[in-house]
Rosetta silent file (secondary structure, phi, psi, omega in degrees, C-alpha in Angstrom):
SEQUENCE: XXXXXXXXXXXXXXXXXXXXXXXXXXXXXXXXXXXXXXXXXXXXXXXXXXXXXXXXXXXXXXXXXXXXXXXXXXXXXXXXXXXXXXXXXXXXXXXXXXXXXXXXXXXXXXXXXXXXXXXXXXXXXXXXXXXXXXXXXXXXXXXXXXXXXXXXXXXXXXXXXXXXXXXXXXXXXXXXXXXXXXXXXXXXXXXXXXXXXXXXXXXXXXXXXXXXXXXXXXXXXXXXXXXXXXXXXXXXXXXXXXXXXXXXXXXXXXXXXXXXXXXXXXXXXXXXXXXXXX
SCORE:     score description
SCORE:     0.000 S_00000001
   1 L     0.000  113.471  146.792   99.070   93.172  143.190 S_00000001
   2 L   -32.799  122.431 -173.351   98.433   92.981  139.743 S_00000001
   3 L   -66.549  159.771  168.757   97.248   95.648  137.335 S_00000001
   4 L  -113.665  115.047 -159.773   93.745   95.968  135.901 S_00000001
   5 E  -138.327  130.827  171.926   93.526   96.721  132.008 S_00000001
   6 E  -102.052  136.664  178.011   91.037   96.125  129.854 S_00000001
   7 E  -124.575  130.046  177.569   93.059   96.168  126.590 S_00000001
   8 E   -98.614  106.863  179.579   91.624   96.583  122.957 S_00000001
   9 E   -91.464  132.105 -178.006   94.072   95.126  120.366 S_00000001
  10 E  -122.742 -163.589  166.795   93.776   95.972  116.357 S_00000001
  11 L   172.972  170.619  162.332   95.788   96.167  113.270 S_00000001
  12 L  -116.101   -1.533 -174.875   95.402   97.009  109.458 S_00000001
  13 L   -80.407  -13.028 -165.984   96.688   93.450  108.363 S_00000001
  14 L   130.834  -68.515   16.705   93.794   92.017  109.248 S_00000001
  15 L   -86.166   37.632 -152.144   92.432   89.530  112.323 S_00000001
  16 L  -119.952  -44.984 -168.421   93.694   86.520  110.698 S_00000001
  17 L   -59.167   99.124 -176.425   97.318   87.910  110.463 S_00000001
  18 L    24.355  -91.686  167.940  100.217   86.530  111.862 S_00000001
  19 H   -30.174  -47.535  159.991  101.570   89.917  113.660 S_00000001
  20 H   -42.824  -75.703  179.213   98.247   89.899  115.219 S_00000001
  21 H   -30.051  -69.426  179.988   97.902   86.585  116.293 S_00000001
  22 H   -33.922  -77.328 -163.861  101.551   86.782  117.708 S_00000001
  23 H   -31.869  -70.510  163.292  100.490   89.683  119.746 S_00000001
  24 H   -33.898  -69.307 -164.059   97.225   88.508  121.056 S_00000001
  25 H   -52.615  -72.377 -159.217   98.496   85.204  122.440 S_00000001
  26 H   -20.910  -67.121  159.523  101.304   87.329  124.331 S_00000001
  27 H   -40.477  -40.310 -141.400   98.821   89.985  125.866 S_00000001
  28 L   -95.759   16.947 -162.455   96.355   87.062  126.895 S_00000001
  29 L  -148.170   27.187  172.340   99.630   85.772  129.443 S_00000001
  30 L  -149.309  115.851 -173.804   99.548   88.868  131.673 S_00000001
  31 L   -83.345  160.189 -172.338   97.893   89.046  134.416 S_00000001
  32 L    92.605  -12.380  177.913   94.992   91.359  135.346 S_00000001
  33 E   -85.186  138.317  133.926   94.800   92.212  131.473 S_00000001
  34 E   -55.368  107.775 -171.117   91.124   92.002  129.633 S_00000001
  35 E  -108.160  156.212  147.267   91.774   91.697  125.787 S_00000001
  36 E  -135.943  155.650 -175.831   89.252   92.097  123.325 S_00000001
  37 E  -121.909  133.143  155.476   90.080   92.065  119.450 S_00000001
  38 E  -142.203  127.006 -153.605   88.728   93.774  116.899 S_00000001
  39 L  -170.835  153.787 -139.299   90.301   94.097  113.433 S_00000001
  40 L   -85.213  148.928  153.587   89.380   94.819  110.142 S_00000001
  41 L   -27.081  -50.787  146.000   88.392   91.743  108.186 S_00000001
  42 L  -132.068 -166.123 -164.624   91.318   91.738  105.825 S_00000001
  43 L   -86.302  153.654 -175.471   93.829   93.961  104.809 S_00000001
  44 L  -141.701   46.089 -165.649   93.460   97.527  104.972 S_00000001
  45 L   -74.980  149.983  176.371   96.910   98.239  104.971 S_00000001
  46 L    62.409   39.395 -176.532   97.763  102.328  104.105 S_00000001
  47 L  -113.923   18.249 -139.291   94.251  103.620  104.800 S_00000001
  48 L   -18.417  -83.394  145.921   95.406  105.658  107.409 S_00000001
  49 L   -86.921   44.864  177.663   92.337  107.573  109.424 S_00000001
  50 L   -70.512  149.468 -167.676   89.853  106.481  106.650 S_00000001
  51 L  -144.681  168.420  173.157   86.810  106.076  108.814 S_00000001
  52 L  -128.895  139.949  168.479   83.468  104.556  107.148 S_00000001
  53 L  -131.363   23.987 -177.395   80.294  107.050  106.854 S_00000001
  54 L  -135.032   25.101  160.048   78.254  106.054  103.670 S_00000001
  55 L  -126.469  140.923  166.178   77.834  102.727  104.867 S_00000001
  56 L   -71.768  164.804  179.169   76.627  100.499  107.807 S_00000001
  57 L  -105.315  151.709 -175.614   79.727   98.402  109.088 S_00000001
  58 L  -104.698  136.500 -167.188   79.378   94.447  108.943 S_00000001
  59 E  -132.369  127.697  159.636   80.617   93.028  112.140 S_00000001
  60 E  -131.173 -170.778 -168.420   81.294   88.910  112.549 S_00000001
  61 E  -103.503  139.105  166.469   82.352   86.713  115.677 S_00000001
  62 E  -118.492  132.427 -178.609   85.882   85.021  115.034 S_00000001
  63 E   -93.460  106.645 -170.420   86.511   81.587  116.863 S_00000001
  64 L   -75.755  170.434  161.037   90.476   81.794  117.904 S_00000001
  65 L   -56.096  -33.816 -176.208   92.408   78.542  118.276 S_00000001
  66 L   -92.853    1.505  171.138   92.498   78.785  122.153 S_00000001
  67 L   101.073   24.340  162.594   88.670   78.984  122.982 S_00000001
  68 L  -105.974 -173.389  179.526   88.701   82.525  122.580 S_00000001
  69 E  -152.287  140.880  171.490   86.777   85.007  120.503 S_00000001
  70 E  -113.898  138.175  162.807   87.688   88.287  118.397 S_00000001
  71 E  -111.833  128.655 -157.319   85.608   90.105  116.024 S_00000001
  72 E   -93.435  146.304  147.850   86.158   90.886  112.153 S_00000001
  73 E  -139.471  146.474  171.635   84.861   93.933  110.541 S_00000001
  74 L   -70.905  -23.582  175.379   84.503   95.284  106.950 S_00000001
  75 L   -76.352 -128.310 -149.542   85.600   98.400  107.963 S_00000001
  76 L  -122.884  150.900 -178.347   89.035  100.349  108.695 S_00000001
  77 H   -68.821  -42.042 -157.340   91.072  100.092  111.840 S_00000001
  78 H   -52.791  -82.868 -174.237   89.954  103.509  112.881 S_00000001
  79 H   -31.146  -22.200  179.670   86.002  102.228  112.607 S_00000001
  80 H   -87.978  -38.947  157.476   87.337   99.289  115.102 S_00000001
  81 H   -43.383  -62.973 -156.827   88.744  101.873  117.908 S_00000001
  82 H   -86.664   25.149  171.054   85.232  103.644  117.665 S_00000001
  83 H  -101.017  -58.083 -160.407   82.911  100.402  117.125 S_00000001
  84 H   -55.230  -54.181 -174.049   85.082   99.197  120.749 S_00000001
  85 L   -63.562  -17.179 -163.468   84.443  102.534  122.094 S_00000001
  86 L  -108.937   -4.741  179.402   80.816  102.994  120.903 S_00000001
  87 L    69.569   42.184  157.208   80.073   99.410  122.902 S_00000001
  88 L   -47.572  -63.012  178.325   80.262   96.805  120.750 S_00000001
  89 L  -113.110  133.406 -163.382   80.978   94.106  123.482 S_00000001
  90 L   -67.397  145.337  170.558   79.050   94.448  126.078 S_00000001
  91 L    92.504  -13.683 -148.175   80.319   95.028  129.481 S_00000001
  92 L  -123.815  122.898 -177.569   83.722   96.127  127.939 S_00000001
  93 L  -126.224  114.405  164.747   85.305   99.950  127.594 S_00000001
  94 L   -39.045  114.793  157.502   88.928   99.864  126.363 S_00000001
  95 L   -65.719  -32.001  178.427   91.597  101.265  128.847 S_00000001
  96 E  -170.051  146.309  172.490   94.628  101.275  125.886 S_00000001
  97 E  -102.517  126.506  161.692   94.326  100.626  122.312 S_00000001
  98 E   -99.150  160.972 -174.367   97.332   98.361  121.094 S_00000001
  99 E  -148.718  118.145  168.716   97.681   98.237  117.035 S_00000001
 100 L   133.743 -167.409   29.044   99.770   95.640  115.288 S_00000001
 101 L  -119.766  134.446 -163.800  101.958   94.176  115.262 S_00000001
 102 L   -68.941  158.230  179.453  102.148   95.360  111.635 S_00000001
 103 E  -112.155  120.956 -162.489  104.088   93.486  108.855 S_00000001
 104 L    98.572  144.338 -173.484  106.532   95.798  107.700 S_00000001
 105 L   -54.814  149.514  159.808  108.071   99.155  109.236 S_00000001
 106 L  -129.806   85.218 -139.881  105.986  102.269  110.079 S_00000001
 107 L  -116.970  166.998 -178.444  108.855  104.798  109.979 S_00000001
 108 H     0.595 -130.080  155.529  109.363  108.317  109.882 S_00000001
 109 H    -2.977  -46.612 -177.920  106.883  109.767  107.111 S_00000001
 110 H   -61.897  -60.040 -136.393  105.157  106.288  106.375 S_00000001
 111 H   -38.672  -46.206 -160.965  103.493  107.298  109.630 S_00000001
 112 H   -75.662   27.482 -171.850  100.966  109.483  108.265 S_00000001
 113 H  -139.150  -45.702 -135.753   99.625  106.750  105.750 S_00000001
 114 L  -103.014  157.021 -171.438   99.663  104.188  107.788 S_00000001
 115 H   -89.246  -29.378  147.080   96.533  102.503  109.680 S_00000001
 116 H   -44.982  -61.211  168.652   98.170  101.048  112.309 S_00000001
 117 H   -45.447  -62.180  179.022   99.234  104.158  113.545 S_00000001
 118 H   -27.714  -51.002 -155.976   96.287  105.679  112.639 S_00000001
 119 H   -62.838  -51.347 -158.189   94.256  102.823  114.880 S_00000001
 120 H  -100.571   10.798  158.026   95.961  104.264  118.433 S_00000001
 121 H   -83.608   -2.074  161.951   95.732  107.866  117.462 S_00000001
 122 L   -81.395  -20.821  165.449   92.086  107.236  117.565 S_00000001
 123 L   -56.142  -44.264 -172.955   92.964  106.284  120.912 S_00000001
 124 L   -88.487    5.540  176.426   94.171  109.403  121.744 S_00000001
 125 L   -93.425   -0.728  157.935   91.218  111.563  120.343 S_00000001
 126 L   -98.861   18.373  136.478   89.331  109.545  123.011 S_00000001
 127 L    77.724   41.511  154.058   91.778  110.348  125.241 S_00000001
 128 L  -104.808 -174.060  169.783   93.221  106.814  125.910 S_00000001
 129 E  -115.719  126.054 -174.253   97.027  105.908  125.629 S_00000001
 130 E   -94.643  141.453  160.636   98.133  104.362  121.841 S_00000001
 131 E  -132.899  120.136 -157.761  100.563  101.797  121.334 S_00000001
 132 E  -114.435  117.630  166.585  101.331  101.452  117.465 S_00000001
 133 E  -109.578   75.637 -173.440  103.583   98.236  117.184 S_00000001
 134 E   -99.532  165.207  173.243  105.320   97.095  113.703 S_00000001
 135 E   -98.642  124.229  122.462  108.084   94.417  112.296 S_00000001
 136 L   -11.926  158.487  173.662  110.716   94.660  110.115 S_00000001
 137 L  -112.064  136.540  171.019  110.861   91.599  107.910 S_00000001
 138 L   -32.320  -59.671  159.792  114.082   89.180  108.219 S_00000001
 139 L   -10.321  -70.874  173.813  114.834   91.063  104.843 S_00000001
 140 L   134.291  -21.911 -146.722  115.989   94.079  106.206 S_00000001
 141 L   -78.376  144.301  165.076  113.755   96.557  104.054 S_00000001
 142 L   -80.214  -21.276 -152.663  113.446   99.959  104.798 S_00000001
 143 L  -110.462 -170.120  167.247  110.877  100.350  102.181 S_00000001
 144 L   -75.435  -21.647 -168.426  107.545   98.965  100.926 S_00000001
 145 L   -89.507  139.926 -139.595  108.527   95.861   99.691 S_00000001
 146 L  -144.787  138.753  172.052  108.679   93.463  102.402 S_00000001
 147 L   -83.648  134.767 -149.015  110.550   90.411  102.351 S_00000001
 148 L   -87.808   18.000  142.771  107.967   87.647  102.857 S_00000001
 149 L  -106.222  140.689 -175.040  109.347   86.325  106.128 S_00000001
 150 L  -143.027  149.064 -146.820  108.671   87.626  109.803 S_00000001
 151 L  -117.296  105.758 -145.266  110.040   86.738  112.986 S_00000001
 152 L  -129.685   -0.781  165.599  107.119   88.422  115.320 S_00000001
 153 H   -56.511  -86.019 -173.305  107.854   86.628  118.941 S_00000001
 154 H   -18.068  -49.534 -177.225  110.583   89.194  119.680 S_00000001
 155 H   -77.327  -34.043  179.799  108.336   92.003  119.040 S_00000001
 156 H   -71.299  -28.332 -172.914  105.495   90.459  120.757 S_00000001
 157 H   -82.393  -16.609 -169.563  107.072   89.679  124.056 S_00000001
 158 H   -98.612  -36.683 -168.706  108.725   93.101  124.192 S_00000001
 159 H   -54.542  -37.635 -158.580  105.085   95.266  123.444 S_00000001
 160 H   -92.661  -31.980  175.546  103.275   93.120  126.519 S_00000001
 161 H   -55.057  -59.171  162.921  106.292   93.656  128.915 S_00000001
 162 H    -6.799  -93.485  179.268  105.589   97.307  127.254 S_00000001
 163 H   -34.963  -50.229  179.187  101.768   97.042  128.223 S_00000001
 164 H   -45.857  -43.159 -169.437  102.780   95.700  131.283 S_00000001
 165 L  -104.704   82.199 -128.780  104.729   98.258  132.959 S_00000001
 166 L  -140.720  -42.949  155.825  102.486  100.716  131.254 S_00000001
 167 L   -91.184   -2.409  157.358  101.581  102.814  134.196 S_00000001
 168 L   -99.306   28.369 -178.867  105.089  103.055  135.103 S_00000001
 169 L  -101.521  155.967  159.747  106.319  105.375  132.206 S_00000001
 170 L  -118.581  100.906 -151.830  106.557  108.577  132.009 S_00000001
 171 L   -81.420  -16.142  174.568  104.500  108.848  129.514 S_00000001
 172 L    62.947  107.253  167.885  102.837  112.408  129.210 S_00000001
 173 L   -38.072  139.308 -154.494   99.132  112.359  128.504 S_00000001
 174 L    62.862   52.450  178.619   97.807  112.678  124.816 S_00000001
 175 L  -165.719  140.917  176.373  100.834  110.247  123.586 S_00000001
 176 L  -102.211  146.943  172.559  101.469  107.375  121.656 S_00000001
 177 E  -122.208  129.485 -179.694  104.349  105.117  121.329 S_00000001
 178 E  -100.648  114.960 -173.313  105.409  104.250  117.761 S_00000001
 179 E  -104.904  114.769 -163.428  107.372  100.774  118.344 S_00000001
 180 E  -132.021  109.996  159.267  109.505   99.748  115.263 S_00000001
 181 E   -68.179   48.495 -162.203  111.277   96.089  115.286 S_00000001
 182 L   -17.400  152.027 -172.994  114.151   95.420  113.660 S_00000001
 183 L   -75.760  -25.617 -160.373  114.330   92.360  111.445 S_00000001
 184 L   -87.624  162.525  162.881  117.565   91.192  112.990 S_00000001
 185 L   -85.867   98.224 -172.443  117.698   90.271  116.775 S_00000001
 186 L   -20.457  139.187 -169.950  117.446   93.380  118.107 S_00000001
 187 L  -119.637    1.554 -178.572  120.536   94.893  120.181 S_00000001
 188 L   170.633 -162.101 -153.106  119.135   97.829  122.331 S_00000001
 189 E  -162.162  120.448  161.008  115.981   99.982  122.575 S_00000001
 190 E   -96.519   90.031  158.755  115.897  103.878  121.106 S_00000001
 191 L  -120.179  160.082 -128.391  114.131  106.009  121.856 S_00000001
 192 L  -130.138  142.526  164.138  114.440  108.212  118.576 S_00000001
 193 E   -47.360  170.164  155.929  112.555  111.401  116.771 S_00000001
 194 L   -90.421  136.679  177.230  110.790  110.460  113.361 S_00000001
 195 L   -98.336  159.700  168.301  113.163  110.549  110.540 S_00000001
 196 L   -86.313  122.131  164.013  112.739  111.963  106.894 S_00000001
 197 E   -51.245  148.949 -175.372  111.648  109.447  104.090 S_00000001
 198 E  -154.304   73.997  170.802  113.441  110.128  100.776 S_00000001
 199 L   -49.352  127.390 -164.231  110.865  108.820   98.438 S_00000001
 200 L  -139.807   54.248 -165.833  111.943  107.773   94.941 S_00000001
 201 L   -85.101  137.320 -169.935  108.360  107.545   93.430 S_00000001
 202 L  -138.884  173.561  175.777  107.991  107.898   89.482 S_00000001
 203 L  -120.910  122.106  174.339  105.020  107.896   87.191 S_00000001
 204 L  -145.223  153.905 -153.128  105.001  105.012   84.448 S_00000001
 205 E   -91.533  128.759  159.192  102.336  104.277   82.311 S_00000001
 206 E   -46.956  -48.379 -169.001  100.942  100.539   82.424 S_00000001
 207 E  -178.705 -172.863  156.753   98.429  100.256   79.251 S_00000001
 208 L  -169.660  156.754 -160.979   95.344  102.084   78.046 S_00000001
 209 L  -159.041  104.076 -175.204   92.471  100.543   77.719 S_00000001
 210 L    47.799   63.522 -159.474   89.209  102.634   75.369 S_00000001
 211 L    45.312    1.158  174.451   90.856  105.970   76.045 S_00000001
 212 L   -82.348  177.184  173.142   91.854  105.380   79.636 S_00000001
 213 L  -143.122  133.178  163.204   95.428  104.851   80.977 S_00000001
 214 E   -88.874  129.641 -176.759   96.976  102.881   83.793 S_00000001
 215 E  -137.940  144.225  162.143   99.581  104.574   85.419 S_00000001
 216 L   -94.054   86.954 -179.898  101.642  103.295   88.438 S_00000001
 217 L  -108.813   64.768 -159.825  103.028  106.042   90.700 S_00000001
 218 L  -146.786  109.044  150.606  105.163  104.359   93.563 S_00000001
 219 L   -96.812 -179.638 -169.324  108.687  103.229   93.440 S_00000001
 220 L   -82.262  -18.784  167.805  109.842  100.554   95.075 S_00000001
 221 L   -68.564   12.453  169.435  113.179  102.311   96.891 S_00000001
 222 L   -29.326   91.079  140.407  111.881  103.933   99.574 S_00000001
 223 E  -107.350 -162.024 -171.312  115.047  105.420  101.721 S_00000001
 224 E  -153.810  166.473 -130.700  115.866  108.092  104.407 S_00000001
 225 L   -90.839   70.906  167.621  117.954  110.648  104.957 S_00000001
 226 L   -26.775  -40.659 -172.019  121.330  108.473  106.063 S_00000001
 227 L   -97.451   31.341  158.438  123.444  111.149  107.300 S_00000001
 228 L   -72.991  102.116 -179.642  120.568  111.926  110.192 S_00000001
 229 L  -112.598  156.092  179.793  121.375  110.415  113.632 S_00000001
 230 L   104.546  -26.553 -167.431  118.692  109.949  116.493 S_00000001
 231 E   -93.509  171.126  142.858  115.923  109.178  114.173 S_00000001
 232 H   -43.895  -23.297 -175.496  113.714  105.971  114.021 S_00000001
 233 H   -94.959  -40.377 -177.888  114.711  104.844  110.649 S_00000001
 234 H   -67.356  -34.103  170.106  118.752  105.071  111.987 S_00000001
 235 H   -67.133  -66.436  163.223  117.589  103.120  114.815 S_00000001
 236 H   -37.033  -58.312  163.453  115.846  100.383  113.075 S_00000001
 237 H   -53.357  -51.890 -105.583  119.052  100.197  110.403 S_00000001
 238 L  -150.966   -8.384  171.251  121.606   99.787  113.034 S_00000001
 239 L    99.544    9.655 -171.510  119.295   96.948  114.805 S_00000001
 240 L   -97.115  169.469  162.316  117.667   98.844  117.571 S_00000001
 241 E  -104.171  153.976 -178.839  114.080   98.784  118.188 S_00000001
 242 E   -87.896  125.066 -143.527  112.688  102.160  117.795 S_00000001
 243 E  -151.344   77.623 -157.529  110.566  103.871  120.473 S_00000001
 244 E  -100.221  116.249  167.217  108.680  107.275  119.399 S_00000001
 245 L   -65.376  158.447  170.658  106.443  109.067  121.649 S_00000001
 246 L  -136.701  118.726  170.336  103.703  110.806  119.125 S_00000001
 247 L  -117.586 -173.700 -167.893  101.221  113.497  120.295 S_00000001
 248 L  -119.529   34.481  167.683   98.163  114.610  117.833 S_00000001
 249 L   -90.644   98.370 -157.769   98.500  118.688  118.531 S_00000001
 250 L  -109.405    8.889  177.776   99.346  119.145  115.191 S_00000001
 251 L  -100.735  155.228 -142.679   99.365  123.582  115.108 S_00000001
 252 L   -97.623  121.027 -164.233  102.373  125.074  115.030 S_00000001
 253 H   -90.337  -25.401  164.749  102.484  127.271  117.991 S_00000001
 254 H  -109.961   37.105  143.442  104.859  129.399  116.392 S_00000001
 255 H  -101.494   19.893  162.813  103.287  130.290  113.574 S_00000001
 256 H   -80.468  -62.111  179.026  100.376  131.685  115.444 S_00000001
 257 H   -54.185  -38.313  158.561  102.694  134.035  116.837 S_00000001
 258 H   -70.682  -77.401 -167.945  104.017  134.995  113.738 S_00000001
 259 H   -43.638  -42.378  176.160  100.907  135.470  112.163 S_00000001
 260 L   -42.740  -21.072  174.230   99.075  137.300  114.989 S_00000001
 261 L   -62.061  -49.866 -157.702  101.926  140.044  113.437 S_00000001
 262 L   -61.605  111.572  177.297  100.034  139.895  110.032 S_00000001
 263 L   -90.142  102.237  164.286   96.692  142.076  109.770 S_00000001
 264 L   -81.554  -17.101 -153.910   94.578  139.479  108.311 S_00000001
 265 L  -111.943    7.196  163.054   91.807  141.204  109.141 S_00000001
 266 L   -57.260  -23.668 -155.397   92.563  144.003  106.619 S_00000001
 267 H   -90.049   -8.038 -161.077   91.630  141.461  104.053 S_00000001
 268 H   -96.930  -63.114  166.086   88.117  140.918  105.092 S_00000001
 269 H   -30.426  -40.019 -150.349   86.595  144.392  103.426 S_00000001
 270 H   -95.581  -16.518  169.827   88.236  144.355  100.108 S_00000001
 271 H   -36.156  -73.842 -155.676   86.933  140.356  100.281 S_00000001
 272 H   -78.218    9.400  165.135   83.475  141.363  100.480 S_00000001
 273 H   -78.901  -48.881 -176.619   83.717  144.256   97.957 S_00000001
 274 H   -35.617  -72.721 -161.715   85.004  141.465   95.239 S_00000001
 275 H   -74.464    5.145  155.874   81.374  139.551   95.986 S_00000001
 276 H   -88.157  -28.547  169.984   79.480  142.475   95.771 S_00000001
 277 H   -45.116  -65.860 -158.474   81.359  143.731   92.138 S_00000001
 278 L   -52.859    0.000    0.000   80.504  140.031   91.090 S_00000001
């Protein structure tokens, strides 16, 4: 018997982009899944949970090559989890959010910037299961700068075998899997902690223009902490694909426990004397 899925696929690249595309046909070849698409208009790469609230969202119908149909939005991938969730198309409530497959790595650190990720941890605050997928570029980079070819079958055929056996992991509820491709043809499957980012970011001044100044503060060298084994970034170097569980419980249970030592609550009197001096 075949599974039953209704699957909602996204991205921050766009719904035009390649990595997408790739993906989509792949899901759409397994049976028992329901896809729907919804993805941001263009790119909205690095917006990470950016959500939109001082605006209405523009929503249009996109006509696929295969007789199929997706929808474009001006907003953010996040706004495309909760417009799917909130009943855009009718009839249809997402079972798993997939996101990608992004172009360029979403690796240790980058995670927390980036809107693919971002897309299925909105999965999990509505308390679906996330699957965050990105590519490597044949280039090799580790970094931001992306080599402007991408090889995105390999990654697509291994996320819907993913999807597929999807109810046979043991996957622990409230968790995402962060899926990292190597650019190379991949040689094994890790799965690896998040590694530390070693950022090599400078401030340099552009121009000025009527007392203003353009300043650029990003380098382009983005590495990670090499002598680290185990991680996602070591995996991805060495040609593996990378395979991160993520959960969103982000307090530190033991610094409750320290601090419950700490009389905090001494501090609350001499507080409110201060706004009564003033």
């Amino acid at each position: 018997m075949h599974m039953r899925m209704r699957v909602l696929l996204t991205n921050d690249d766009g719904i035009e982009a390649d990595g997408l595309q790739a993906l989509r046909r792949r899901l759409l070849t397994i049976p028992g899944v329901e896809l729907a698409v919804i993805a941001p208009d263009g790119n909205r790469s690095a917006m990470a949970r950016s959500i939109t609230t001082r605006r209405p969202l523009w929503v249009r119908e996109v006509d696929f090559d295969d007789g199929t149909v997706g929808y474009a939005t001006d907003g953010t991938p996040v706004d495309c989890v909760r417009l799917a969730n909130l009943g855009l198309i009718d009839g249809f409530q997402a079972e798993l959010v997939v996101a990608g497959i992004n172009h360029g790595v979403n690796l240790g650190d980058d995670i927390t910037y980036s809107g693919t990720v971002a897309a299925a941890l909105e999965a999990l605050m509505l308390g679906l299961p996330g699957i965050a997928v990105s590519q490597q570029s044949v280039a090799g980079e580790l970094g931001f700068r992306m080599g402007p070819a991408f090889e995105f079958e390999r990654s697509a055929a291994f996320a819907a075998r993913l999807v597929s056996e999807l109810r046979e992991l043991p996957l622990p509820t409230g968790t995402l899997l962060n899926i990292n491709v190597p650019g190379v043809t991949p040689t094994g499957v890790e799965v690896a902690r998040l590694g530390k980012r070693v950022y090599r970011d400078e401030l340099s001044l552009l121009g000025e223009d009527g007392g203003r100044r353009q300043y650029r503060i990003y380098g382009d060298a983005a590495d990670f902490e090499r002598n680290e084994t185990g991680t996602d970034l070591a995996a991805v170097a060495h040609g593996l694909i990378a395979v991160t569980p993520i959960h969103f419980d982000l307090t530190y249970a033991a610094g409750i426990e320290a601090l419950a030592g700490y009389d905090l609550a001494r501090l609350i009197e001499p507080a409110a004397d201060e706004v009564t001096e003033g």
